[in-house]
mmCIF file of C-alpha atoms in Angstrom:
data_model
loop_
_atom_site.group_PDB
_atom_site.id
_atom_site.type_symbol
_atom_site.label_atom_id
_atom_site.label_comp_id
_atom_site.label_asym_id
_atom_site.label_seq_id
_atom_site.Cartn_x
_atom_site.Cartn_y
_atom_site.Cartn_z
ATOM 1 C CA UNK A 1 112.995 84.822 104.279
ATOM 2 C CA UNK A 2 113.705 87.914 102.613
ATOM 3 C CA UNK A 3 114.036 89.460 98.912
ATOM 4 C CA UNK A 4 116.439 89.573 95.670
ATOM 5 C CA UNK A 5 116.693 92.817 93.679
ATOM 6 C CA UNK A 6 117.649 91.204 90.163
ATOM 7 C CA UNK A 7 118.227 94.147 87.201
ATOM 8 C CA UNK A 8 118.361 93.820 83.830
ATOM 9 C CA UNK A 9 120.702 95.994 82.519
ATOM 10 C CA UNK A 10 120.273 98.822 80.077
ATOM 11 C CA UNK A 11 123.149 98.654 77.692
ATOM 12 C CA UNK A 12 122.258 101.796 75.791
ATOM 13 C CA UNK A 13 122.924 103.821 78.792
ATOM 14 C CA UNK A 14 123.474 103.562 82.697
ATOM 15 C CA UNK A 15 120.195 104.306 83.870
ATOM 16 C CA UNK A 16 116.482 102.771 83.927
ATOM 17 C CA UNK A 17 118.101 99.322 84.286
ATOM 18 C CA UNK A 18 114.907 96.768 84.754
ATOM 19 C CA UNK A 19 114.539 96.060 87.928
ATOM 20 C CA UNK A 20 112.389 93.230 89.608
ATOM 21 C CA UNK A 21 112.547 92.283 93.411
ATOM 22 C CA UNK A 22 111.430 88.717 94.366
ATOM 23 C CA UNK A 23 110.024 88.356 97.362
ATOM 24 C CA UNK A 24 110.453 84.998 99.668
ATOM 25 C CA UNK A 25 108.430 84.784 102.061
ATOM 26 C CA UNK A 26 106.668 82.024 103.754
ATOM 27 C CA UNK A 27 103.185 82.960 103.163
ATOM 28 C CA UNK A 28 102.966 84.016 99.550
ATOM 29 C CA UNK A 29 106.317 81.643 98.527
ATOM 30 C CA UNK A 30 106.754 77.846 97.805
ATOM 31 C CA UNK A 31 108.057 76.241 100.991
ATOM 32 C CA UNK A 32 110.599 74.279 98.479
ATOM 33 C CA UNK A 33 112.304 77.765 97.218
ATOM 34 C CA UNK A 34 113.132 78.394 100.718
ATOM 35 C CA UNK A 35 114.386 75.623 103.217
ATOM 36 C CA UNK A 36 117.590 74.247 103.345
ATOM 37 C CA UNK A 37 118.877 72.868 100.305
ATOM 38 C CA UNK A 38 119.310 69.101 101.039
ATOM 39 C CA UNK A 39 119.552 67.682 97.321
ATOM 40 C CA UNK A 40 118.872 69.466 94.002
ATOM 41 C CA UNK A 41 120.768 70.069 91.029
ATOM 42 C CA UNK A 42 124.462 70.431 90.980
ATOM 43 C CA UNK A 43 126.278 73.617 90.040
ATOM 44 C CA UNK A 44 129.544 74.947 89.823
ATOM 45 C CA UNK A 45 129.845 76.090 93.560
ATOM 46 C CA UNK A 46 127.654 72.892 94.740
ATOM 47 C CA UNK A 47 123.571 72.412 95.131
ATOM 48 C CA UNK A 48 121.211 74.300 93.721
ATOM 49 C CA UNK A 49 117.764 73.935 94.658
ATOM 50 C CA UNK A 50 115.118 72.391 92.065
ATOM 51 C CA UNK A 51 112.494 74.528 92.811
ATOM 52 C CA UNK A 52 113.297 78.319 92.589
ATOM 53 C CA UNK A 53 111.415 81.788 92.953
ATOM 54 C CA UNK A 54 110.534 84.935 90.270
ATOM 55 C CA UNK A 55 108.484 85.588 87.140
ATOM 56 C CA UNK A 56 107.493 83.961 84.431
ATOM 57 C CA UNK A 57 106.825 87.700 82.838
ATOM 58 C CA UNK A 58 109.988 89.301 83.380
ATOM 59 C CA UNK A 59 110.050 91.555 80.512
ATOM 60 C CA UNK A 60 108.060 90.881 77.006
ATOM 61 C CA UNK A 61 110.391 90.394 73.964
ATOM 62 C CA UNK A 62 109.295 93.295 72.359
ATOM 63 C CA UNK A 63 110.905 95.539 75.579
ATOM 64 C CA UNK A 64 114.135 94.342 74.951
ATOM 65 C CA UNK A 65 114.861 96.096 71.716
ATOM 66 C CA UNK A 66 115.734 99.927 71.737
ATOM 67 C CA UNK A 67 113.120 102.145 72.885
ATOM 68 C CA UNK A 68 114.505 105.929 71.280
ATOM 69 C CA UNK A 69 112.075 107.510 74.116
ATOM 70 C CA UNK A 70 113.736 105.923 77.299
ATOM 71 C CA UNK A 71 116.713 105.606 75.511
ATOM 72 C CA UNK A 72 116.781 101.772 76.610
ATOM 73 C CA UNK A 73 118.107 98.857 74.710
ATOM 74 C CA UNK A 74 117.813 95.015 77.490
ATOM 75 C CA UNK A 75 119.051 93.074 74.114
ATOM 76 C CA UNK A 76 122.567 93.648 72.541
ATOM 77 C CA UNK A 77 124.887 91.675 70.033
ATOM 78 C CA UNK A 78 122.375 88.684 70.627
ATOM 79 C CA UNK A 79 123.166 89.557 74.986
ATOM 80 C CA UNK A 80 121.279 90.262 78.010
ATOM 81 C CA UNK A 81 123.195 91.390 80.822
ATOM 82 C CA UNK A 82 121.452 89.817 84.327
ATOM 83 C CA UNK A 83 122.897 91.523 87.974
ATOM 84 C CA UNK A 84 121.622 90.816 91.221
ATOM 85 C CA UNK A 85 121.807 93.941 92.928
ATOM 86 C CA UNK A 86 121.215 93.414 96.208
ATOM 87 C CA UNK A 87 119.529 90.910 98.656
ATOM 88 C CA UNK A 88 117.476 91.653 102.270
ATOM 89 C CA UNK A 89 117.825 89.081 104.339
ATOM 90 C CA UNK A 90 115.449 89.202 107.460
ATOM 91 C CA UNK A 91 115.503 85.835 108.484
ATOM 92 C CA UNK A 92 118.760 85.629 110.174
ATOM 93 C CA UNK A 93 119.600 87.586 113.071
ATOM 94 C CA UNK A 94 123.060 88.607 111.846
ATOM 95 C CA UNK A 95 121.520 91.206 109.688
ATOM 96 C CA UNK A 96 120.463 94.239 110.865
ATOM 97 C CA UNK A 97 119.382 96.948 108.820
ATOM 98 C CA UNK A 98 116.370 96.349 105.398
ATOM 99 C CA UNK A 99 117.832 98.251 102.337
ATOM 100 C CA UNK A 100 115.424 101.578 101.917
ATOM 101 C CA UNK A 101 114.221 99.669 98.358
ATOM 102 C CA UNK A 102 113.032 96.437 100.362
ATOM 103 C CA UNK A 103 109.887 98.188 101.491
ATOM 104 C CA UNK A 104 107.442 94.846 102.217
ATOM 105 C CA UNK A 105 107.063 95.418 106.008
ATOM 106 C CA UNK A 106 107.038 92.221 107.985
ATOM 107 C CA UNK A 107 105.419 93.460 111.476
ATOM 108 C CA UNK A 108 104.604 96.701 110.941
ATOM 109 C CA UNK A 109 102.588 97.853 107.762
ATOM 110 C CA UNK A 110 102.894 100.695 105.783
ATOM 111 C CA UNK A 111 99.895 102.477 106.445
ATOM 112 C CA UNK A 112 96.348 102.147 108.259
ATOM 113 C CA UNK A 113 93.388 104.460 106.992
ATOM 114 C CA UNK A 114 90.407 104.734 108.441
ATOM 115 C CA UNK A 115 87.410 105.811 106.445
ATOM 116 C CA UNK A 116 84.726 107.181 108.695
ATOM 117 C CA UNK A 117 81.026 108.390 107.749
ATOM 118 C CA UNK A 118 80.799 106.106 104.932
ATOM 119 C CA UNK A 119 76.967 106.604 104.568
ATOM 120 C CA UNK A 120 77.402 109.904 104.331
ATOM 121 C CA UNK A 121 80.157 109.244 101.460
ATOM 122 C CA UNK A 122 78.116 107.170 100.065
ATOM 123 C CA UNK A 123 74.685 108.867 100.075
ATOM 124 C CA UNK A 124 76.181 112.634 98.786
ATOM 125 C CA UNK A 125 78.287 110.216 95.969
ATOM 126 C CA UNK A 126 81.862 111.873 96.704
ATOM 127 C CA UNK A 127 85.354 110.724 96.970
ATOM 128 C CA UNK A 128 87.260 110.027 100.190
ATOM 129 C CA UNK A 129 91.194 111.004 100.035
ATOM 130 C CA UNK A 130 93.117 109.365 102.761
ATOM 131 C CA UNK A 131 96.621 110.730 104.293
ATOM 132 C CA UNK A 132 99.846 110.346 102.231
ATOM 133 C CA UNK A 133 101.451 107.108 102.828
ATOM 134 C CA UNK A 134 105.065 106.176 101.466
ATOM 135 C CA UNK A 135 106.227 103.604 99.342
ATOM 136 C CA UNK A 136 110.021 103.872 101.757
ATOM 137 C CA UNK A 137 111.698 106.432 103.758
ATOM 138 C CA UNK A 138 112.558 109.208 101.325
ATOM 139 C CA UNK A 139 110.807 107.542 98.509
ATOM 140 C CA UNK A 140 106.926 107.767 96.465
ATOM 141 C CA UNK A 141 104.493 109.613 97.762
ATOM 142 C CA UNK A 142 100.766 108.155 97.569
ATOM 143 C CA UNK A 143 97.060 108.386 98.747
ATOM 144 C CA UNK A 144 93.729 106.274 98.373
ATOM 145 C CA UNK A 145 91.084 107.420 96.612
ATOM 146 C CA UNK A 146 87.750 105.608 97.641
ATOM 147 C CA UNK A 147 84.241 106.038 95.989
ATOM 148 C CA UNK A 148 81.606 104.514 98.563
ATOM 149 C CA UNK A 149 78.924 104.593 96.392
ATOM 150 C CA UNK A 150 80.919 103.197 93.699
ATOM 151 C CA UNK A 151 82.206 104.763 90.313
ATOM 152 C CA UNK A 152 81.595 104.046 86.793
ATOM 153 C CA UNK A 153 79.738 101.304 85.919
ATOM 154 C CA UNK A 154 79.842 99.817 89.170
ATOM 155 C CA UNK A 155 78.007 103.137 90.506
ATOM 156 C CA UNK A 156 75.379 101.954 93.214
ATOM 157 C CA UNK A 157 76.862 98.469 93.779
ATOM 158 C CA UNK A 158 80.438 98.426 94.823
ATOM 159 C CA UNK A 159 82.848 100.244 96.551
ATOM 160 C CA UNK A 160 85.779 101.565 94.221
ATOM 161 C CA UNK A 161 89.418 102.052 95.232
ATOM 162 C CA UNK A 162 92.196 103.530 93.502
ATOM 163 C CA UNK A 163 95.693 104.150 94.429
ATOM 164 C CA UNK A 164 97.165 107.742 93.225
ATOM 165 C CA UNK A 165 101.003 109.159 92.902
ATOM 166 C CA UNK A 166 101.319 112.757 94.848
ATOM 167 C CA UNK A 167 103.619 115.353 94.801
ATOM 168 C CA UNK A 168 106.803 114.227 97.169
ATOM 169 C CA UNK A 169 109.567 116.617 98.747
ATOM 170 C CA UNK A 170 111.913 113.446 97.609
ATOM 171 C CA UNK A 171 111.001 113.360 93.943
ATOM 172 C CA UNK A 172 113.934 114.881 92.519
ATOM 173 C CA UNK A 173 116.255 111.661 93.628
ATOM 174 C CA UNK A 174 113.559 109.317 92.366
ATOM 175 C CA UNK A 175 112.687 107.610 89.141
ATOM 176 C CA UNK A 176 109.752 108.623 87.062
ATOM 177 C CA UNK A 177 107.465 106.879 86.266
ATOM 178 C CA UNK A 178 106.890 104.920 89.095
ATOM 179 C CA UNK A 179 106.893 101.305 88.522
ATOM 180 C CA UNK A 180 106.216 98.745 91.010
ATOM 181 C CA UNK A 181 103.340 97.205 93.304
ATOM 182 C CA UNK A 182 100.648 98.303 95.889
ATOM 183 C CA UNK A 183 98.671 96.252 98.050
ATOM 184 C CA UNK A 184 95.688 97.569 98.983
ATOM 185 C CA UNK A 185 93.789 95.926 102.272
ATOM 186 C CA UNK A 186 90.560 95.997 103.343
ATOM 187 C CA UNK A 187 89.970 94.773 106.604
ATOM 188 C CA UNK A 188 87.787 92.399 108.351
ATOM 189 C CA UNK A 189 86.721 93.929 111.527
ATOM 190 C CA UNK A 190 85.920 90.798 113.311
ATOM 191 C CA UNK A 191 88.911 88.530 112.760
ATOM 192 C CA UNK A 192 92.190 89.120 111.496
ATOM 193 C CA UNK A 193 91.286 86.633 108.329
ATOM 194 C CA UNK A 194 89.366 86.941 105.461
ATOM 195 C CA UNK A 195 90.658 90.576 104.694
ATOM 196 C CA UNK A 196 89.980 91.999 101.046
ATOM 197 C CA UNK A 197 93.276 92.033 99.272
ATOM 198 C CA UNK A 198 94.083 93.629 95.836
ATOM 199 C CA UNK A 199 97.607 94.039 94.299
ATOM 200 C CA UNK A 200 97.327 97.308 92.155
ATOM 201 C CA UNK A 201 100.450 96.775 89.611
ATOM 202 C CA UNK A 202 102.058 100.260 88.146
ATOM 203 C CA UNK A 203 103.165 98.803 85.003
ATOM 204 C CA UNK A 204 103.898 99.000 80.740
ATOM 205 C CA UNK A 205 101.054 97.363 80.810
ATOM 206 C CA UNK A 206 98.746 99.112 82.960
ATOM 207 C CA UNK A 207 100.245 102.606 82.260
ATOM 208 C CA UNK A 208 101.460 102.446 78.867
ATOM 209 C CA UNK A 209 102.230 106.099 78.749
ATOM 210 C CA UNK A 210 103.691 106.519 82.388
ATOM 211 C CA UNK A 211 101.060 109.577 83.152
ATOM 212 C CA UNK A 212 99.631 107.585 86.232
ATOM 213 C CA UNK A 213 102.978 106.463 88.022
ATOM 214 C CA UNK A 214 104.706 110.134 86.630
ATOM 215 C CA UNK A 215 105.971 112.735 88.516
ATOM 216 C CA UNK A 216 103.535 115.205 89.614
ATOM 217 C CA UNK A 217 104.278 118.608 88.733
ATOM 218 C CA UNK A 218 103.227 122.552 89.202
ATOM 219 C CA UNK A 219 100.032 122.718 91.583
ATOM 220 C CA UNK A 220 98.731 119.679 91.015
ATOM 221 C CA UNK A 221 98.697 117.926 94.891
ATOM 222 C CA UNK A 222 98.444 114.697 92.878
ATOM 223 C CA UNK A 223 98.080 112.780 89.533
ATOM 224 C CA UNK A 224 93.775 112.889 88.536
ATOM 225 C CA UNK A 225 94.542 108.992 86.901
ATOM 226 C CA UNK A 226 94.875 106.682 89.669
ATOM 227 C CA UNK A 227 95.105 102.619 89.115
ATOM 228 C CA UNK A 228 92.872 100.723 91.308
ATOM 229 C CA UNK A 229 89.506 98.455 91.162
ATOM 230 C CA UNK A 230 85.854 99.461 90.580
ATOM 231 C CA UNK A 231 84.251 96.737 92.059
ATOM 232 C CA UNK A 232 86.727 96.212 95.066
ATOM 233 C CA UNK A 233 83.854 95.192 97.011
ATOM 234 C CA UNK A 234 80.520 94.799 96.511
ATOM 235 C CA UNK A 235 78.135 97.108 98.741
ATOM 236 C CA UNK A 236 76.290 93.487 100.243
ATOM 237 C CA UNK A 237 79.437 92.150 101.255
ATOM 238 C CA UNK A 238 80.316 95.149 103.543
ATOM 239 C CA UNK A 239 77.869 93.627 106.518
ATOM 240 C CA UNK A 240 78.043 90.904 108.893
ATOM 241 C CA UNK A 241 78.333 87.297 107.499
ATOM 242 C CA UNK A 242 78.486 84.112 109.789
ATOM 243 C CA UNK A 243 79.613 81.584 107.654
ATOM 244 C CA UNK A 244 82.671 83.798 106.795
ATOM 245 C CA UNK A 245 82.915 85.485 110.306
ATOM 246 C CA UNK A 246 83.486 88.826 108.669
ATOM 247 C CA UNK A 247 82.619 92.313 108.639
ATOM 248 C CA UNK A 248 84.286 95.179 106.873
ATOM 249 C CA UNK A 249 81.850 97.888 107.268
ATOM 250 C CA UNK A 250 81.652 98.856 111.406
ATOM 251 C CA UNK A 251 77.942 99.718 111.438
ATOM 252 C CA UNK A 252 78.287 101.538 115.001
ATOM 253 C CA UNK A 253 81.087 103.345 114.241
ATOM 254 C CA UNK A 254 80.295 103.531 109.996
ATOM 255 C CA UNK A 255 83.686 103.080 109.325
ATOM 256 C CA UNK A 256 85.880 100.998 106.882
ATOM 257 C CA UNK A 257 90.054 100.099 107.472
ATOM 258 C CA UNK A 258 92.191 99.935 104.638
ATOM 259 C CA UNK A 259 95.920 98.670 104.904
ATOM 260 C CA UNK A 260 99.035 99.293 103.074
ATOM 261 C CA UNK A 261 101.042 95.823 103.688
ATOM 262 C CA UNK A 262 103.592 96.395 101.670
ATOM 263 C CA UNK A 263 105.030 98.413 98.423
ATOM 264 C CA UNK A 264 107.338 96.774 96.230
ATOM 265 C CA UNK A 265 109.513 99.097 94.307
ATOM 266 C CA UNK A 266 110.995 98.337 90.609
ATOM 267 C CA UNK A 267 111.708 101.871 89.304
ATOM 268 C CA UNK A 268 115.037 102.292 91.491
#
């Protein structure tokens, strides 16, 4: 168990390398990419297992040629150049200390937020901004931004959640834009099953222009364009159901949970 931090390098310059970190772990990984290697195929320094673990989206082909605004160039002379940083190993007890970029959390989460009054959110049609939370020590600052009545077109039905970058006292030693994962959690009050998961991806693809994952700057607290889910869950689903076991609205206490399991960091 554990993670890979594999880079593809920039050969234009020696900075915004691409940088992907696999994950193994034993409840989101193939069992075959991580037990002992018994029989597989044979390599230079002996067995390699058939069955392996990353992306079949690394990087799109048109990413690899120069890019005169990043000043990036993956594909050179007909080469990519392919290092494995580092590796976080937490499933032996001869290591000891989790790199500051392995940020998935295996006991302890990276945040819990508590939304209370939500029928008051939700009748007055306002936005709920939770506490900072970090992506590692010393690294991205974020919050939740949660409509209870919904937002858009989704207005009246669902609840909507977005994640948001904020200003951190850490920024200048960090890379901008932010690229990488969050995994936004609602939870099941009842049962620790069934929770409401969403992986919000800060991405080419889901921030073409970098103005959500980039550095906030002057008085803004935060960036206004957040990445998240209008219809993260739908208002009827909030309340008790017994063939599910599960409740995510606490009518007593008219509260909702959200968790932060994990951030996974690729702009290093």
């Amino acid at each position: 168990q554990g993670a890979v931090k594999i880079q593809l390098l920039n050969q234009e310059a020696n900075h915004h390398h691409y940088t992907r970190i696999f994950t193994f772990d034993k409840e989101i990984t193939d069992s075959n990419a991580t037990k002992k290697v018994l029989s597989g195929t044979p390599i230079q320094s002996g067995i390699a297992s058939d069955v392996g673990h990353g992306s079949s989206r690394f990087i799109y082909h048109k990413d690899l040629k120069y890019n005169n605004v990043d000043d990036t160039e993956y594909l050179k002379d007909d080469t990519i150049i392919i290092r494995v940083s580092d590796v976080a190993i937490y499933s032996s007890s001869i290591i000891t200390k989790t790199p500051e970029w392995y940020s998935q959390q295996k006991d302890e989460p990276v945040a819990t937020l508590k939304l209370s009054e939500f029928s008051k959110h939700r009748k007055v049609e306002d936005e709920w901004h939770s506490k900072s939370f970090y992506s590692h020590e010393k690294g991205y600052t974020f919050m939740l931004i949660v409509y209870a009545n919904g937002k858009g077109d989704k207005e009246g039905k669902s609840v909507s959640v977005y994640v948001h970058l904020k200003q951190g006292e850490h920024d200048d030693k960090l890379i901008f834009p932010f690229r990488g994962d969050v995994c936004v959690q609602l939870l099941n009050q009842l049962d620790d099953t069934n929770h409401v998961q969403k992986i919000i991806p800060f991405s080419k693809e889901t921030d073409e222009d970098g103005t959500t994952g980039g550095r906030v700057v002057g008085t803004k607290r935060y960036n206004e364009d957040g990445l998240g889910f209008r219809n993260f869950i739908p208002h009827e689903d909030l309340a008790y159901n017994k063939n599910r076991n599960t409740q995510y609205l606490d009518e007593d206490g008219d509260t909702l949970l959200f968790r932060i399991p994990w951030i996974k960091v690729s702009s290093m």
